[in-house]
Each structure stands twice: as C-alpha cells, then as structure tokens.
Amino acid sequence: MVKFAVICASNMNRSMEAHYQLKRHGYNIRSFGTGSQVRLPGPTAAQPNIYGFGTAYDKIYNELRAQDKALYTRNGLLAMLERNRTVKQAPQRFHSESVSYDIIFTCEERVFDAVCEELLNRSGTHSKPVHVINIEIEDNHKEATIGAKTILELARLITESKDLERDMDGIIEDVQNRMPHNPLFNSLRYTMTQGELILMRVLGFNVNVELPHTWIAEILYGMAWWRDNGHPPDDTEAVDTRVKQIASTAWRLANEVVVAGLVDRFPARSIGAACIVTALRAHKEPLPVKTLDEWAKLWAKTSGSQLALIQQAIEQNESSNFN
C-alpha cells in the first residue's frame, strides 16, 4: 500500500484537511508540520497563539474556547480543531519523525524546501527514493478544502498506477489540466531536481556541487514567456508541449553531464544553458535571439565562446555514449 504524507507549516489547517480527506477514503496517510512551533491566529496579528508540537488538539481547543469562544468560532479555529481531534491526537513535526514515505505532498514552496533539505540531511537512511510534490495552497479554510481535493485526486491516480516511475509525469500533467489547485510546473521541476539529489546521495554520489538542473528549469521558464512579453515572467503559467520536450532533452543531457564529471569543469548555470542550446538544436528549434553570444550573455551570464566550448564537450560525451 502506498505510504503518503502531507505537510504544511503547523500541521493545523492545510495538511490536516488533506489528512482528513485521504483518511476518509482509506489511504495510508500521515501529516506533519515543518515550523519550529505551532502558530495560530490570536486576538490581534501581534498576539498569535503559540504551542509546541505534540500539544494535544483537545488542549488547544479547550484553551481557545475559554479564551474567546465568540472570536475563535467566528474565525473558524474551533471548527478546525474539532476536525483535527477526530483525525489524530496532536500536531507532529516532520523533522522529529524517521518513518519513510513513498509520496510526500507539501502545501507551499517554503515547506517543500524544508522537507527536501531534511530528506537530504537524512542521507538516505532508508535507502529508497521518495516523490515530493508541492501544491501551492493559501492558508485559509476554504483553500485548504479545495487543495485537499487536488491532493486526493493525485493520491487516487498514484495508487492506481501499475508503474509509478513511468506514469508520474502523466499523472501530474493530468491533474494540472483538471484541478483548481495545480501543482505548479516550475515547482515540480524543482521537486524533480531535489528528488534526484536525494537518490544520488543514497547511491553515494557527491552532491556538494551545484548541479545544472535547476538552471535548466529557470532559463526555460523565462524563455517560454520572453517570446510573448518581451521580458522574463512574473507569473507561473504552465509551459507548452514543445518547451516540455526541450526541457526533457536538456534534463537528460544534464544527467549525462553529471555522470561524465563535467560539473567539476564548468559553472552549473553555463552547463544548464549549454544543455538547452543542444536540446534546441536536437529539436530543430532556433535560438530566440540572433546570436549565441547574445543568448549566452542574457541567460547564462557568460560568453558565447564558453557556451560553445561546453556544448562541444556535451556533444562529445553524447557521441561517446552511442559508441
């Protein structure tokens, strides 16, 4: 049975709504927070209610009810805590647990970053990979309910898969197209980067060097909207199929670069950019500017000659792999 975890900051609202929904549907699910303490709204913004992880939901409920029943009924805190205490005893902190999971859902980018960092610090204790999927959910009761439905749908498709490694990209794309809380494309690319780092550390690779994968994600995302807007994007729209194909090729090249040891010879950003140029050529796509030098300065902060040198090394490595 697939082991799921869902994580927000305080293990109070977003993660608990998803925990509640998945538990009702029979999934193997646990929930956690990543903050140092549990923080809840208080009488004013400057007076939050702060509790330690492990403080029972019953205790928090009773204290807030005694403090100001009308206020905490009106803002939904008592109803939230009423739900929580039907799910489990108390909020739990992810960093204090050592259980492994197949799938981890996070509810915002900073939580996602904290989870990935913690997994890397564990250095592959359980010697198994994990998928970490971020769904951006605003921290209020309405959005938590809607976000939980997205997580529930992801859980359903993941559980039904007969080959998750093969199907995961399709599952993500399907949910992106149908659900109101889309797992953001750039967040997923970063998720994949971190997931591969975790797996590489488990397998004994040195990951204390900067890798080109994140740069591929950032550069391609910017390019996708540069052509339409004339400047790098501020939003997080999904890119089109053609860009996804180029991204896939560039990502594969980056993996080969890491194995070949080129990350010790060139800056990660320049390697990522060179992988994109090589992928564009493979897909017969032109550069969005007139010259390689112009593109290199714009996106890689380097010269066209250095990018050409790295590209040559990548192509030589590609050629040797086929021989």
JSON list of C-alpha atoms in Angstrom, two decimals, residues 56-289:
[
{"chain": "A", "resi": 56, "resn": "ALA", "atom": "CA", "xyz": [-2.99, 17.84, 22.02]},
{"chain": "A", "resi": 57, "resn": "TYR", "atom": "CA", "xyz": [-5.64, 19.34, 19.78]},
{"chain": "A", "resi": 58, "resn": "ASP", "atom": "CA", "xyz": [-8.08, 18.85, 22.68]},
{"chain": "A", "resi": 59, "resn": "LYS", "atom": "CA", "xyz": [-5.94, 21.05, 24.92]},
{"chain": "A", "resi": 60, "resn": "ILE", "atom": "CA", "xyz": [-5.62, 23.78, 22.28]},
{"chain": "A", "resi": 61, "resn": "TYR", "atom": "CA", "xyz": [-9.37, 23.63, 21.59]},
{"chain": "A", "resi": 62, "resn": "ASN", "atom": "CA", "xyz": [-10.27, 23.99, 25.25]},
{"chain": "A", "resi": 63, "resn": "GLU", "atom": "CA", "xyz": [-7.83, 26.84, 25.85]},
{"chain": "A", "resi": 64, "resn": "LEU", "atom": "CA", "xyz": [-9.00, 28.87, 22.85]},
{"chain": "A", "resi": 65, "resn": "ARG", "atom": "CA", "xyz": [-12.65, 28.22, 23.69]},
{"chain": "A", "resi": 66, "resn": "ALA", "atom": "CA", "xyz": [-12.06, 29.53, 27.20]},
{"chain": "A", "resi": 67, "resn": "GLN", "atom": "CA", "xyz": [-10.02, 32.48, 25.92]},
{"chain": "A", "resi": 68, "resn": "ASP", "atom": "CA", "xyz": [-12.64, 33.84, 23.48]},
{"chain": "A", "resi": 69, "resn": "LYS", "atom": "CA", "xyz": [-15.29, 31.44, 22.22]},
{"chain": "A", "resi": 70, "resn": "ALA", "atom": "CA", "xyz": [-17.01, 34.01, 20.02]},
{"chain": "A", "resi": 71, "resn": "LEU", "atom": "CA", "xyz": [-13.81, 35.11, 18.27]},
{"chain": "A", "resi": 72, "resn": "TYR", "atom": "CA", "xyz": [-12.50, 31.62, 17.56]},
{"chain": "A", "resi": 73, "resn": "THR", "atom": "CA", "xyz": [-15.91, 30.39, 16.47]},
{"chain": "A", "resi": 74, "resn": "ARG", "atom": "CA", "xyz": [-16.19, 33.32, 14.08]},
{"chain": "A", "resi": 75, "resn": "ASN", "atom": "CA", "xyz": [-12.75, 32.83, 12.50]},
{"chain": "A", "resi": 76, "resn": "GLY", "atom": "CA", "xyz": [-13.18, 29.05, 12.21]},
{"chain": "A", "resi": 77, "resn": "LEU", "atom": "CA", "xyz": [-10.39, 27.96, 14.57]},
{"chain": "A", "resi": 78, "resn": "LEU", "atom": "CA", "xyz": [-12.65, 25.94, 16.86]},
{"chain": "A", "resi": 79, "resn": "ALA", "atom": "CA", "xyz": [-14.26, 24.12, 13.93]},
{"chain": "A", "resi": 80, "resn": "MET", "atom": "CA", "xyz": [-10.79, 23.37, 12.53]},
{"chain": "A", "resi": 81, "resn": "LEU", "atom": "CA", "xyz": [-9.61, 21.97, 15.87]},
{"chain": "A", "resi": 82, "resn": "GLU", "atom": "CA", "xyz": [-12.82, 19.97, 16.20]},
{"chain": "A", "resi": 83, "resn": "ARG", "atom": "CA", "xyz": [-11.99, 18.32, 12.88]},
{"chain": "A", "resi": 84, "resn": "ASN", "atom": "CA", "xyz": [-8.34, 17.80, 13.81]},
{"chain": "A", "resi": 85, "resn": "ARG", "atom": "CA", "xyz": [-9.06, 15.94, 17.03]},
{"chain": "A", "resi": 86, "resn": "THR", "atom": "CA", "xyz": [-11.17, 13.42, 15.13]},
{"chain": "A", "resi": 87, "resn": "VAL", "atom": "CA", "xyz": [-8.15, 12.65, 12.92]},
{"chain": "A", "resi": 88, "resn": "LYS", "atom": "CA", "xyz": [-5.29, 12.29, 15.42]},
{"chain": "A", "resi": 89, "resn": "GLN", "atom": "CA", "xyz": [-4.17, 13.40, 18.87]},
{"chain": "A", "resi": 90, "resn": "ALA", "atom": "CA", "xyz": [-1.71, 16.24, 18.27]},
{"chain": "A", "resi": 91, "resn": "PRO", "atom": "CA", "xyz": [0.30, 18.16, 15.63]},
{"chain": "A", "resi": 92, "resn": "GLN", "atom": "CA", "xyz": [3.57, 16.45, 14.70]},
{"chain": "A", "resi": 93, "resn": "ARG", "atom": "CA", "xyz": [6.82, 17.90, 13.37]},
{"chain": "A", "resi": 94, "resn": "PHE", "atom": "CA", "xyz": [8.31, 16.23, 10.30]},
{"chain": "A", "resi": 95, "resn": "HIS", "atom": "CA", "xyz": [11.88, 16.71, 11.49]},
{"chain": "A", "resi": 96, "resn": "SER", "atom": "CA", "xyz": [11.14, 14.66, 14.61]},
{"chain": "A", "resi": 97, "resn": "GLU", "atom": "CA", "xyz": [9.94, 11.61, 12.66]},
{"chain": "A", "resi": 98, "resn": "SER", "atom": "CA", "xyz": [12.08, 8.97, 10.94]},
{"chain": "A", "resi": 99, "resn": "VAL", "atom": "CA", "xyz": [9.44, 6.98, 9.07]},
{"chain": "A", "resi": 100, "resn": "SER", "atom": "CA", "xyz": [9.89, 6.74, 5.27]},
{"chain": "A", "resi": 101, "resn": "TYR", "atom": "CA", "xyz": [7.17, 7.50, 2.71]},
{"chain": "A", "resi": 102, "resn": "ASP", "atom": "CA", "xyz": [6.56, 6.81, -0.96]},
{"chain": "A", "resi": 103, "resn": "ILE", "atom": "CA", "xyz": [4.86, 10.15, -1.67]},
{"chain": "A", "resi": 104, "resn": "ILE", "atom": "CA", "xyz": [5.10, 13.42, 0.25]},
{"chain": "A", "resi": 105, "resn": "PHE", "atom": "CA", "xyz": [2.74, 16.30, -0.55]},
{"chain": "A", "resi": 106, "resn": "THR", "atom": "CA", "xyz": [3.71, 19.79, 0.61]},
{"chain": "A", "resi": 107, "resn": "CYS", "atom": "CA", "xyz": [1.34, 22.75, 0.73]},
{"chain": "A", "resi": 108, "resn": "GLU", "atom": "CA", "xyz": [3.66, 25.66, -0.09]},
{"chain": "A", "resi": 109, "resn": "GLU", "atom": "CA", "xyz": [7.11, 26.23, -1.51]},
{"chain": "A", "resi": 110, "resn": "ARG", "atom": "CA", "xyz": [8.92, 27.07, 1.74]},
{"chain": "A", "resi": 111, "resn": "VAL", "atom": "CA", "xyz": [7.54, 23.88, 3.32]},
{"chain": "A", "resi": 112, "resn": "PHE", "atom": "CA", "xyz": [8.67, 21.96, 0.25]},
{"chain": "A", "resi": 113, "resn": "ASP", "atom": "CA", "xyz": [12.18, 23.42, 0.63]},
{"chain": "A", "resi": 114, "resn": "ALA", "atom": "CA", "xyz": [12.29, 22.46, 4.32]},
{"chain": "A", "resi": 115, "resn": "VAL", "atom": "CA", "xyz": [11.17, 18.89, 3.57]},
{"chain": "A", "resi": 116, "resn": "CYS", "atom": "CA", "xyz": [13.74, 18.42, 0.79]},
{"chain": "A", "resi": 117, "resn": "GLU", "atom": "CA", "xyz": [16.51, 19.78, 2.99]},
{"chain": "A", "resi": 118, "resn": "GLU", "atom": "CA", "xyz": [15.54, 17.43, 5.80]},
{"chain": "A", "resi": 119, "resn": "LEU", "atom": "CA", "xyz": [15.45, 14.44, 3.43]},
{"chain": "A", "resi": 120, "resn": "LEU", "atom": "CA", "xyz": [18.90, 15.33, 2.12]},
{"chain": "A", "resi": 121, "resn": "ASN", "atom": "CA", "xyz": [20.20, 15.61, 5.68]},
{"chain": "A", "resi": 122, "resn": "ARG", "atom": "CA", "xyz": [18.95, 12.11, 6.42]},
{"chain": "A", "resi": 123, "resn": "SER", "atom": "CA", "xyz": [21.44, 10.84, 3.80]},
{"chain": "A", "resi": 124, "resn": "GLY", "atom": "CA", "xyz": [19.26, 8.00, 2.55]},
{"chain": "A", "resi": 125, "resn": "THR", "atom": "CA", "xyz": [18.67, 6.31, 5.90]},
{"chain": "A", "resi": 126, "resn": "HIS", "atom": "CA", "xyz": [16.02, 4.03, 4.39]},
{"chain": "A", "resi": 127, "resn": "SER", "atom": "CA", "xyz": [17.77, 3.61, 1.00]},
{"chain": "A", "resi": 128, "resn": "LYS", "atom": "CA", "xyz": [14.63, 4.30, -1.03]},
{"chain": "A", "resi": 129, "resn": "PRO", "atom": "CA", "xyz": [13.59, 7.21, -3.26]},
{"chain": "A", "resi": 130, "resn": "VAL", "atom": "CA", "xyz": [10.61, 9.43, -2.47]},
{"chain": "A", "resi": 131, "resn": "HIS", "atom": "CA", "xyz": [8.47, 11.69, -4.66]},
{"chain": "A", "resi": 132, "resn": "VAL", "atom": "CA", "xyz": [7.93, 15.14, -3.15]},
{"chain": "A", "resi": 133, "resn": "ILE", "atom": "CA", "xyz": [5.09, 17.06, -4.82]},
{"chain": "A", "resi": 134, "resn": "ASN", "atom": "CA", "xyz": [4.29, 20.67, -3.97]},
{"chain": "A", "resi": 135, "resn": "ILE", "atom": "CA", "xyz": [0.77, 22.09, -4.27]},
{"chain": "A", "resi": 136, "resn": "GLU", "atom": "CA", "xyz": [0.54, 25.80, -3.50]},
{"chain": "A", "resi": 137, "resn": "ILE", "atom": "CA", "xyz": [-2.42, 26.22, -1.11]},
{"chain": "A", "resi": 138, "resn": "GLU", "atom": "CA", "xyz": [-3.30, 29.50, 0.55]},
{"chain": "A", "resi": 139, "resn": "ASP", "atom": "CA", "xyz": [-3.56, 29.07, 4.32]},
{"chain": "A", "resi": 140, "resn": "ASN", "atom": "CA", "xyz": [-7.28, 29.55, 4.91]},
{"chain": "A", "resi": 141, "resn": "HIS", "atom": "CA", "xyz": [-10.14, 27.12, 5.46]},
{"chain": "A", "resi": 142, "resn": "LYS", "atom": "CA", "xyz": [-11.72, 27.44, 2.01]},
{"chain": "A", "resi": 143, "resn": "GLU", "atom": "CA", "xyz": [-8.50, 26.99, 0.06]},
{"chain": "A", "resi": 144, "resn": "ALA", "atom": "CA", "xyz": [-7.43, 24.11, 2.32]},
{"chain": "A", "resi": 145, "resn": "THR", "atom": "CA", "xyz": [-10.60, 22.23, 1.40]},
{"chain": "A", "resi": 146, "resn": "ILE", "atom": "CA", "xyz": [-10.11, 22.82, -2.32]},
{"chain": "A", "resi": 147, "resn": "GLY", "atom": "CA", "xyz": [-6.41, 21.95, -2.10]},
{"chain": "A", "resi": 148, "resn": "ALA", "atom": "CA", "xyz": [-7.21, 18.71, -0.29]},
{"chain": "A", "resi": 149, "resn": "LYS", "atom": "CA", "xyz": [-9.34, 17.65, -3.28]},
{"chain": "A", "resi": 150, "resn": "THR", "atom": "CA", "xyz": [-6.33, 18.11, -5.57]},
{"chain": "A", "resi": 151, "resn": "ILE", "atom": "CA", "xyz": [-4.19, 16.02, -3.23]},
{"chain": "A", "resi": 152, "resn": "LEU", "atom": "CA", "xyz": [-6.93, 13.38, -3.05]},
{"chain": "A", "resi": 153, "resn": "GLU", "atom": "CA", "xyz": [-7.05, 13.15, -6.85]},
{"chain": "A", "resi": 154, "resn": "LEU", "atom": "CA", "xyz": [-3.27, 12.84, -7.04]},
{"chain": "A", "resi": 155, "resn": "ALA", "atom": "CA", "xyz": [-3.39, 10.07, -4.44]},
{"chain": "A", "resi": 156, "resn": "ARG", "atom": "CA", "xyz": [-6.06, 8.22, -6.42]},
{"chain": "A", "resi": 157, "resn": "LEU", "atom": "CA", "xyz": [-4.08, 8.31, -9.67]},
{"chain": "A", "resi": 158, "resn": "ILE", "atom": "CA", "xyz": [-0.82, 7.40, -7.95]},
{"chain": "A", "resi": 159, "resn": "THR", "atom": "CA", "xyz": [-2.41, 4.43, -6.19]},
{"chain": "A", "resi": 160, "resn": "GLU", "atom": "CA", "xyz": [-3.97, 3.17, -9.44]},
{"chain": "A", "resi": 161, "resn": "SER", "atom": "CA", "xyz": [-0.66, 3.32, -11.31]},
{"chain": "A", "resi": 162, "resn": "LYS", "atom": "CA", "xyz": [0.99, 0.00, -12.14]},
{"chain": "A", "resi": 163, "resn": "ASP", "atom": "CA", "xyz": [4.34, 1.69, -12.89]},
{"chain": "A", "resi": 164, "resn": "LEU", "atom": "CA", "xyz": [4.65, 4.95, -10.97]},
{"chain": "A", "resi": 165, "resn": "GLU", "atom": "CA", "xyz": [8.08, 5.93, -12.34]},
{"chain": "A", "resi": 166, "resn": "ARG", "atom": "CA", "xyz": [6.70, 5.68, -15.86]},
{"chain": "A", "resi": 167, "resn": "ASP", "atom": "CA", "xyz": [3.33, 7.27, -15.09]},
{"chain": "A", "resi": 168, "resn": "MET", "atom": "CA", "xyz": [4.22, 10.10, -12.71]},
{"chain": "A", "resi": 169, "resn": "ASP", "atom": "CA", "xyz": [4.74, 12.79, -15.35]},
{"chain": "A", "resi": 170, "resn": "GLY", "atom": "CA", "xyz": [1.40, 11.93, -16.96]},
{"chain": "A", "resi": 171, "resn": "ILE", "atom": "CA", "xyz": [-0.37, 11.97, -13.60]},
{"chain": "A", "resi": 172, "resn": "ILE", "atom": "CA", "xyz": [0.99, 15.42, -12.82]},
{"chain": "A", "resi": 173, "resn": "GLU", "atom": "CA", "xyz": [0.06, 16.75, -16.25]},
{"chain": "A", "resi": 174, "resn": "ASP", "atom": "CA", "xyz": [-3.45, 15.31, -15.97]},
{"chain": "A", "resi": 175, "resn": "VAL", "atom": "CA", "xyz": [-4.03, 16.96, -12.60]},
{"chain": "A", "resi": 176, "resn": "GLN", "atom": "CA", "xyz": [-2.54, 20.23, -13.84]},
{"chain": "A", "resi": 177, "resn": "ASN", "atom": "CA", "xyz": [-5.11, 20.30, -16.61]},
{"chain": "A", "resi": 178, "resn": "ARG", "atom": "CA", "xyz": [-8.15, 19.45, -14.49]},
{"chain": "A", "resi": 179, "resn": "MET", "atom": "CA", "xyz": [-7.84, 20.61, -10.90]},
{"chain": "A", "resi": 180, "resn": "PRO", "atom": "CA", "xyz": [-8.22, 24.13, -9.45]},
{"chain": "A", "resi": 181, "resn": "HIS", "atom": "CA", "xyz": [-5.05, 23.87, -7.35]},
{"chain": "A", "resi": 182, "resn": "ASN", "atom": "CA", "xyz": [-2.46, 22.96, -9.95]},
{"chain": "A", "resi": 183, "resn": "PRO", "atom": "CA", "xyz": [0.92, 21.64, -8.82]},
{"chain": "A", "resi": 184, "resn": "LEU", "atom": "CA", "xyz": [2.97, 24.48, -10.35]},
{"chain": "A", "resi": 185, "resn": "PHE", "atom": "CA", "xyz": [5.16, 23.38, -13.24]},
{"chain": "A", "resi": 186, "resn": "ASN", "atom": "CA", "xyz": [8.27, 25.19, -12.04]},
{"chain": "A", "resi": 187, "resn": "SER", "atom": "CA", "xyz": [7.77, 23.80, -8.52]},
{"chain": "A", "resi": 188, "resn": "LEU", "atom": "CA", "xyz": [7.53, 20.30, -9.96]},
{"chain": "A", "resi": 189, "resn": "ARG", "atom": "CA", "xyz": [10.73, 20.72, -11.91]},
{"chain": "A", "resi": 190, "resn": "TYR", "atom": "CA", "xyz": [12.44, 21.83, -8.71]},
{"chain": "A", "resi": 191, "resn": "THR", "atom": "CA", "xyz": [10.86, 18.87, -6.93]},
{"chain": "A", "resi": 192, "resn": "MET", "atom": "CA", "xyz": [12.39, 16.58, -9.52]},
{"chain": "A", "resi": 193, "resn": "THR", "atom": "CA", "xyz": [15.78, 18.23, -9.04]},
{"chain": "A", "resi": 194, "resn": "GLN", "atom": "CA", "xyz": [15.65, 17.67, -5.28]},
{"chain": "A", "resi": 195, "resn": "GLY", "atom": "CA", "xyz": [14.32, 14.12, -5.70]},
{"chain": "A", "resi": 196, "resn": "GLU", "atom": "CA", "xyz": [17.25, 13.21, -7.95]},
{"chain": "A", "resi": 197, "resn": "LEU", "atom": "CA", "xyz": [19.67, 14.78, -5.47]},
{"chain": "A", "resi": 198, "resn": "ILE", "atom": "CA", "xyz": [18.21, 12.60, -2.71]},
{"chain": "A", "resi": 199, "resn": "LEU", "atom": "CA", "xyz": [18.53, 9.48, -4.85]},
{"chain": "A", "resi": 200, "resn": "MET", "atom": "CA", "xyz": [22.09, 10.40, -5.90]},
{"chain": "A", "resi": 201, "resn": "ARG", "atom": "CA", "xyz": [23.12, 10.85, -2.27]},
{"chain": "A", "resi": 202, "resn": "VAL", "atom": "CA", "xyz": [21.58, 7.47, -1.41]},
{"chain": "A", "resi": 203, "resn": "LEU", "atom": "CA", "xyz": [23.65, 5.90, -4.22]},
{"chain": "A", "resi": 204, "resn": "GLY", "atom": "CA", "xyz": [26.84, 7.50, -2.94]},
{"chain": "A", "resi": 205, "resn": "PHE", "atom": "CA", "xyz": [27.34, 10.40, -5.36]},
{"chain": "A", "resi": 206, "resn": "ASN", "atom": "CA", "xyz": [28.96, 13.63, -4.19]},
{"chain": "A", "resi": 207, "resn": "VAL", "atom": "CA", "xyz": [26.16, 16.20, -4.26]},
{"chain": "A", "resi": 208, "resn": "ASN", "atom": "CA", "xyz": [28.13, 19.01, -2.67]},
{"chain": "A", "resi": 209, "resn": "VAL", "atom": "CA", "xyz": [28.49, 20.67, -6.06]},
{"chain": "A", "resi": 210, "resn": "GLU", "atom": "CA", "xyz": [25.95, 22.90, -7.77]},
{"chain": "A", "resi": 211, "resn": "LEU", "atom": "CA", "xyz": [24.08, 20.96, -10.46]},
{"chain": "A", "resi": 212, "resn": "PRO", "atom": "CA", "xyz": [22.71, 22.40, -13.74]},
{"chain": "A", "resi": 213, "resn": "HIS", "atom": "CA", "xyz": [19.15, 21.06, -13.44]},
{"chain": "A", "resi": 214, "resn": "THR", "atom": "CA", "xyz": [17.64, 23.99, -11.55]},
{"chain": "A", "resi": 215, "resn": "TRP", "atom": "CA", "xyz": [19.19, 26.41, -14.05]},
{"chain": "A", "resi": 216, "resn": "ILE", "atom": "CA", "xyz": [17.55, 24.49, -16.90]},
{"chain": "A", "resi": 217, "resn": "ALA", "atom": "CA", "xyz": [14.19, 24.96, -15.21]},
{"chain": "A", "resi": 218, "resn": "GLU", "atom": "CA", "xyz": [14.70, 28.67, -14.57]},
{"chain": "A", "resi": 219, "resn": "ILE", "atom": "CA", "xyz": [16.08, 29.52, -18.01]},
{"chain": "A", "resi": 220, "resn": "LEU", "atom": "CA", "xyz": [13.44, 27.59, -19.95]},
{"chain": "A", "resi": 221, "resn": "TYR", "atom": "CA", "xyz": [10.62, 29.06, -17.91]},
{"chain": "A", "resi": 222, "resn": "GLY", "atom": "CA", "xyz": [11.88, 32.56, -18.62]},
{"chain": "A", "resi": 223, "resn": "MET", "atom": "CA", "xyz": [12.36, 31.81, -22.32]},
{"chain": "A", "resi": 224, "resn": "ALA", "atom": "CA", "xyz": [8.83, 30.46, -22.64]},
{"chain": "A", "resi": 225, "resn": "TRP", "atom": "CA", "xyz": [7.34, 33.85, -21.85]},
{"chain": "A", "resi": 226, "resn": "TRP", "atom": "CA", "xyz": [10.11, 36.11, -23.10]},
{"chain": "A", "resi": 227, "resn": "ARG", "atom": "CA", "xyz": [8.97, 35.43, -26.65]},
{"chain": "A", "resi": 228, "resn": "ASP", "atom": "CA", "xyz": [5.46, 36.75, -25.82]},
{"chain": "A", "resi": 229, "resn": "ASN", "atom": "CA", "xyz": [6.03, 39.51, -23.31]},
{"chain": "A", "resi": 230, "resn": "GLY", "atom": "CA", "xyz": [9.47, 40.82, -24.10]},
{"chain": "A", "resi": 231, "resn": "HIS", "atom": "CA", "xyz": [10.66, 40.34, -20.52]},
{"chain": "A", "resi": 232, "resn": "PRO", "atom": "CA", "xyz": [11.07, 37.47, -18.02]},
{"chain": "A", "resi": 233, "resn": "PRO", "atom": "CA", "xyz": [7.77, 36.30, -16.46]},
{"chain": "A", "resi": 234, "resn": "ASP", "atom": "CA", "xyz": [6.33, 37.18, -13.08]},
{"chain": "A", "resi": 235, "resn": "ASP", "atom": "CA", "xyz": [3.60, 34.54, -13.11]},
{"chain": "A", "resi": 236, "resn": "THR", "atom": "CA", "xyz": [3.69, 30.74, -13.01]},
{"chain": "A", "resi": 237, "resn": "GLU", "atom": "CA", "xyz": [1.78, 29.64, -16.11]},
{"chain": "A", "resi": 238, "resn": "ALA", "atom": "CA", "xyz": [2.47, 26.13, -17.42]},
{"chain": "A", "resi": 239, "resn": "VAL", "atom": "CA", "xyz": [4.68, 25.99, -20.50]},
{"chain": "A", "resi": 240, "resn": "ASP", "atom": "CA", "xyz": [3.57, 24.45, -23.77]},
{"chain": "A", "resi": 241, "resn": "THR", "atom": "CA", "xyz": [4.26, 20.93, -25.00]},
{"chain": "A", "resi": 242, "resn": "ARG", "atom": "CA", "xyz": [7.15, 21.97, -27.23]},
{"chain": "A", "resi": 243, "resn": "VAL", "atom": "CA", "xyz": [9.02, 23.54, -24.33]},
{"chain": "A", "resi": 244, "resn": "LYS", "atom": "CA", "xyz": [8.37, 20.44, -22.23]},
{"chain": "A", "resi": 245, "resn": "GLN", "atom": "CA", "xyz": [10.02, 18.30, -24.92]},
{"chain": "A", "resi": 246, "resn": "ILE", "atom": "CA", "xyz": [13.06, 20.58, -24.98]},
{"chain": "A", "resi": 247, "resn": "ALA", "atom": "CA", "xyz": [13.16, 20.50, -21.17]},
{"chain": "A", "resi": 248, "resn": "SER", "atom": "CA", "xyz": [13.11, 16.70, -21.18]},
{"chain": "A", "resi": 249, "resn": "THR", "atom": "CA", "xyz": [16.03, 16.51, -23.59]},
{"chain": "A", "resi": 250, "resn": "ALA", "atom": "CA", "xyz": [18.02, 19.16, -21.69]},
{"chain": "A", "resi": 251, "resn": "TRP", "atom": "CA", "xyz": [17.35, 17.32, -18.42]},
{"chain": "A", "resi": 252, "resn": "ARG", "atom": "CA", "xyz": [18.64, 14.04, -19.88]},
{"chain": "A", "resi": 253, "resn": "LEU", "atom": "CA", "xyz": [21.78, 15.81, -21.12]},
{"chain": "A", "resi": 254, "resn": "ALA", "atom": "CA", "xyz": [22.33, 17.31, -17.67]},
{"chain": "A", "resi": 255, "resn": "ASN", "atom": "CA", "xyz": [22.13, 13.86, -16.10]},
{"chain": "A", "resi": 256, "resn": "GLU", "atom": "CA", "xyz": [24.78, 12.62, -18.55]},
{"chain": "A", "resi": 257, "resn": "VAL", "atom": "CA", "xyz": [26.95, 15.66, -17.79]},
{"chain": "A", "resi": 258, "resn": "VAL", "atom": "CA", "xyz": [26.85, 14.86, -14.08]},
{"chain": "A", "resi": 259, "resn": "VAL", "atom": "CA", "xyz": [27.84, 11.23, -14.68]},
{"chain": "A", "resi": 260, "resn": "ALA", "atom": "CA", "xyz": [30.68, 12.35, -17.00]},
{"chain": "A", "resi": 261, "resn": "GLY", "atom": "CA", "xyz": [32.06, 14.72, -14.36]},
{"chain": "A", "resi": 262, "resn": "LEU", "atom": "CA", "xyz": [31.70, 17.92, -16.37]},
{"chain": "A", "resi": 263, "resn": "VAL", "atom": "CA", "xyz": [30.22, 19.71, -13.34]},
{"chain": "A", "resi": 264, "resn": "ASP", "atom": "CA", "xyz": [33.77, 19.93, -11.97]},
{"chain": "A", "resi": 265, "resn": "ARG", "atom": "CA", "xyz": [34.98, 21.79, -15.08]},
{"chain": "A", "resi": 266, "resn": "PHE", "atom": "CA", "xyz": [32.28, 24.38, -15.81]},
{"chain": "A", "resi": 267, "resn": "PRO", "atom": "CA", "xyz": [29.78, 26.54, -13.84]},
{"chain": "A", "resi": 268, "resn": "ALA", "atom": "CA", "xyz": [26.37, 24.92, -13.32]},
{"chain": "A", "resi": 269, "resn": "ARG", "atom": "CA", "xyz": [24.50, 27.81, -14.92]},
{"chain": "A", "resi": 270, "resn": "SER", "atom": "CA", "xyz": [26.64, 27.64, -18.06]},
{"chain": "A", "resi": 271, "resn": "ILE", "atom": "CA", "xyz": [26.18, 23.86, -18.29]},
{"chain": "A", "resi": 272, "resn": "GLY", "atom": "CA", "xyz": [22.41, 24.21, -17.93]},
{"chain": "A", "resi": 273, "resn": "ALA", "atom": "CA", "xyz": [22.35, 26.83, -20.68]},
{"chain": "A", "resi": 274, "resn": "ALA", "atom": "CA", "xyz": [24.52, 24.67, -22.95]},
{"chain": "A", "resi": 275, "resn": "CYS", "atom": "CA", "xyz": [22.20, 21.70, -22.40]},
{"chain": "A", "resi": 276, "resn": "ILE", "atom": "CA", "xyz": [19.29, 23.89, -23.54]},
{"chain": "A", "resi": 277, "resn": "VAL", "atom": "CA", "xyz": [21.15, 25.04, -26.66]},
{"chain": "A", "resi": 278, "resn": "THR", "atom": "CA", "xyz": [21.98, 21.41, -27.51]},
{"chain": "A", "resi": 279, "resn": "ALA", "atom": "CA", "xyz": [18.35, 20.40, -26.92]},
{"chain": "A", "resi": 280, "resn": "LEU", "atom": "CA", "xyz": [17.09, 23.24, -29.11]},
{"chain": "A", "resi": 281, "resn": "ARG", "atom": "CA", "xyz": [19.35, 22.03, -31.91]},
{"chain": "A", "resi": 282, "resn": "ALA", "atom": "CA", "xyz": [18.16, 18.44, -31.44]},
{"chain": "A", "resi": 283, "resn": "HIS", "atom": "CA", "xyz": [14.54, 19.58, -31.80]},
{"chain": "A", "resi": 284, "resn": "LYS", "atom": "CA", "xyz": [15.39, 21.91, -34.71]},
{"chain": "A", "resi": 285, "resn": "GLU", "atom": "CA", "xyz": [14.31, 24.97, -32.75]},
{"chain": "A", "resi": 286, "resn": "PRO", "atom": "CA", "xyz": [16.08, 28.32, -33.31]},
{"chain": "A", "resi": 287, "resn": "LEU", "atom": "CA", "xyz": [17.50, 30.48, -30.57]},
{"chain": "A", "resi": 288, "resn": "PRO", "atom": "CA", "xyz": [15.06, 33.27, -29.62]},
{"chain": "A", "resi": 289, "resn": "VAL", "atom": "CA", "xyz": [17.81, 35.87, -30.33]}
]
